[in-house]
Short mmCIF file of C-alpha atoms in Angstrom, two decimals:
data_model
loop_
_atom_site.label_atom_id
_atom_site.label_comp_id
_atom_site.label_asym_id
_atom_site.label_seq_id
_atom_site.Cartn_x
_atom_site.Cartn_y
_atom_site.Cartn_z
CA MET A 238 0.00 0.00 0.00
CA ARG A 239 1.26 3.43 -0.89
CA ALA A 240 0.16 6.82 0.42
CA VAL A 241 1.09 10.37 -0.43
CA ILE A 242 1.11 12.45 2.75
CA GLN A 243 0.84 16.22 2.45
CA ARG A 244 0.96 18.88 5.13
CA VAL A 245 -1.79 21.32 4.26
CA ALA A 246 -3.36 24.50 5.60
CA SER A 247 -6.76 23.75 4.08
CA ALA A 248 -8.41 21.24 1.80
CA SER A 249 -11.74 20.41 0.23
CA VAL A 250 -13.09 17.43 -1.61
CA SER A 251 -16.20 17.83 -3.77
CA GLY A 252 -17.58 20.70 -1.73
CA LYS A 253 -16.65 19.44 1.76
CA PHE A 254 -14.45 22.36 2.79
CA LEU A 255 -12.09 21.82 5.70
CA LYS A 256 -10.12 24.89 6.72
CA LEU A 257 -7.90 25.89 9.58
CA THR A 258 -9.15 28.39 12.11
CA PRO A 259 -7.04 31.53 12.60
CA SER A 260 -6.41 30.73 16.27
CA SER A 261 -4.93 27.29 15.66
CA THR A 262 -1.57 26.39 14.21
CA PHE A 263 -3.03 23.73 11.92
CA ASN A 264 -6.52 22.39 11.98
CA LEU A 265 -6.27 20.29 8.87
CA ALA A 266 -2.92 18.62 9.16
CA ASN A 267 -2.54 15.81 6.67
CA ALA A 268 -4.04 15.00 3.34
CA SER A 269 -3.47 11.35 2.53
CA ASN A 270 -3.99 9.66 -0.82
CA PRO A 271 -3.75 5.90 -0.32
CA ARG A 272 -3.36 3.45 -3.18
CA ILE A 273 -4.09 -0.23 -2.75
CA GLY A 274 -2.13 -2.97 -4.53
CA ARG A 275 -3.67 -6.31 -5.45
CA ASP A 276 -1.61 -8.15 -2.82
CA ASP A 277 -2.04 -5.70 0.08
CA THR A 278 -3.19 -7.08 3.44
CA ALA A 279 -4.30 -5.91 6.89
CA GLU A 280 -0.59 -5.58 7.77
CA ASP A 281 -0.19 -2.98 5.02
CA VAL A 282 -3.22 -1.08 6.34
CA ALA A 283 -1.75 -1.05 9.87
CA PHE A 284 1.65 0.13 8.57
CA ILE A 285 0.17 3.02 6.57
CA ALA A 286 -2.20 4.08 9.38
CA LYS A 287 0.65 4.15 11.89
CA LYS A 288 2.86 6.19 9.54
CA ILE A 289 0.09 8.71 8.83
CA LEU A 290 -0.38 9.25 12.55
CA THR A 291 3.24 9.23 13.70
CA LEU A 292 5.24 11.02 11.00
CA ARG A 293 6.61 14.26 12.43
CA LEU A 294 5.67 16.83 9.80
CA PHE A 295 5.15 19.83 12.06
CA GLU A 296 7.02 22.26 14.26
CA ALA A 297 7.39 21.65 17.98
CA THR A 298 4.16 22.66 19.73
CA ASP A 299 6.13 24.88 22.11
CA ASP A 300 8.60 26.35 19.57
CA SER A 301 7.65 27.07 15.96
CA THR A 302 11.31 27.32 14.92
CA LYS A 303 11.99 23.62 15.57
CA MET A 304 10.80 21.63 12.55
CA TRP A 305 9.98 17.92 12.36
CA ARG A 306 9.07 17.63 16.05
CA SER A 307 5.29 17.03 16.12
CA ASN A 308 2.90 14.62 14.44
CA VAL A 309 -0.76 15.08 13.55
CA SER A 310 -2.02 13.90 16.95
CA ASP A 311 0.40 16.21 18.79
CA ILE A 312 -1.22 19.20 17.09
CA ASP A 313 -4.77 17.78 17.28
CA GLY A 314 -5.01 17.96 13.47
CA ASP A 315 -7.52 16.53 11.05
CA ILE A 316 -6.74 13.96 8.37
CA LEU A 317 -8.37 13.98 4.95
CA CYS A 318 -8.12 10.66 3.09
CA VAL A 319 -8.88 10.49 -0.61
CA SER A 320 -8.62 7.10 -2.32
CA GLN A 321 -6.50 7.35 -5.44
CA PHE A 322 -5.94 4.18 -7.46
CA THR A 323 -3.86 6.13 -10.00
CA LEU A 324 -0.95 5.96 -7.53
CA MET A 325 -0.62 2.32 -8.68
CA ALA A 326 -0.06 3.30 -12.31
CA ASN A 327 2.87 1.76 -14.13
CA THR A 328 4.07 4.24 -16.74
CA SER A 329 7.31 2.50 -17.74
CA LYS A 330 5.96 1.32 -21.12
CA GLY A 331 4.12 3.43 -23.65
CA ASN A 332 2.03 6.49 -22.95
CA LYS A 333 -1.05 4.92 -21.37
CA PRO A 334 -0.97 4.24 -17.61
CA ASP A 335 -1.21 0.54 -16.72
CA PHE A 336 -3.25 -0.28 -13.60
CA HIS A 337 -2.78 -4.07 -13.50
CA LEU A 338 -1.11 -3.89 -10.09
CA ALA A 339 -4.18 -2.25 -8.53
CA MET A 340 -6.54 -4.33 -6.42
CA SER A 341 -10.07 -4.93 -7.74
CA THR A 342 -12.62 -2.21 -6.99
CA GLU A 343 -14.62 -4.21 -4.42
CA GLN A 344 -11.54 -5.43 -2.56
CA SER A 345 -10.02 -1.93 -2.67
CA LYS A 346 -13.20 -0.45 -1.21
CA GLU A 347 -13.02 -2.91 1.70
CA MET A 348 -9.31 -2.21 2.25
CA TYR A 349 -9.85 1.56 2.11
CA GLY A 350 -12.69 1.21 4.63
CA ALA A 351 -10.34 -0.82 6.84
CA LEU A 352 -7.77 2.00 6.66
CA LEU A 353 -10.37 4.58 7.71
CA LEU A 354 -11.50 2.33 10.59
CA LYS A 355 -7.90 1.76 11.68
CA LEU A 356 -7.17 5.50 11.66
CA SER A 357 -10.40 6.19 13.58
CA GLY A 358 -9.51 3.54 16.15
CA MET A 359 -5.95 4.76 16.62
CA TYR A 360 -6.84 8.47 16.71
CA LYS A 361 -10.03 10.51 17.07
CA ALA A 362 -12.78 9.35 14.73
CA GLU A 363 -14.15 12.90 14.33
CA LYS A 364 -10.74 14.02 13.01
CA ILE A 365 -10.75 11.53 10.11
CA LYS A 366 -12.40 12.88 6.95
CA ASP A 367 -12.68 11.25 3.55
CA GLY A 368 -13.93 11.66 0.04
CA ARG A 369 -16.23 9.21 -1.75
CA PHE A 370 -14.51 5.98 -2.75
CA GLY A 371 -14.31 5.44 -6.50
CA ALA A 372 -15.92 8.76 -7.38
CA MET A 373 -14.54 11.45 -9.64
CA MET A 374 -13.88 14.20 -7.12
CA ASP A 375 -12.68 17.78 -7.10
CA VAL A 376 -9.87 17.90 -4.55
CA THR A 377 -8.43 21.28 -3.61
CA LEU A 378 -5.72 21.89 -1.05
CA THR A 379 -3.17 24.44 0.05
CA ASN A 380 0.20 22.82 0.75
CA GLU A 381 2.28 24.09 3.64
CA GLY A 382 6.03 24.02 3.26
CA PRO A 383 5.46 22.35 0.87
CA VAL A 384 5.77 19.06 2.74
CA THR A 385 4.86 16.05 0.59
CA LEU A 386 6.04 12.50 1.34
CA THR A 387 5.37 9.13 -0.25
CA ILE A 388 5.26 6.10 2.03
CA ASP A 389 4.99 2.50 0.90
CA SER A 390 4.30 -0.52 3.08
CA ARG A 391 6.22 -2.70 0.63
CA LYS A 392 9.18 -0.35 0.19
CA ASP A 393 8.30 -0.01 -3.51
CA THR A 394 8.59 -3.74 -4.22
CA THR A 395 5.26 -3.68 -6.11
CA ALA A 396 5.88 -0.48 -8.07
#
């Protein structure tokens, strides 16, 4: 399983606008775009969920000059998850993306639901937001930093 993690100031998905409040450092902390490979398991879900919650992408809560000290739970941030099967694209041959490494739609939907449940169980359920699985969505966000990281539970062995 692969996810793109972005530190953002605000984000919206198909009209659901999530924005930081002026009094807080970050309200919306991470935007995560998970991709699900055809051989991903519950172990991959657990790995990605833990990384989303524990990566230190923010300044120290007591000193804004010290970067990489706090994670999303330290700052009480929100997480927006948007499923994105295109992260599984193989573009090494030709000009058309190949999605043969992606899990089937029904299995992916179950795995994505498992990721949302895992995040909700490990953090605060009300802080986990998501788009609509499998839908064409308008996703808008404002990157901070910019900070954008790619994590992979298989260390890119399936890419």
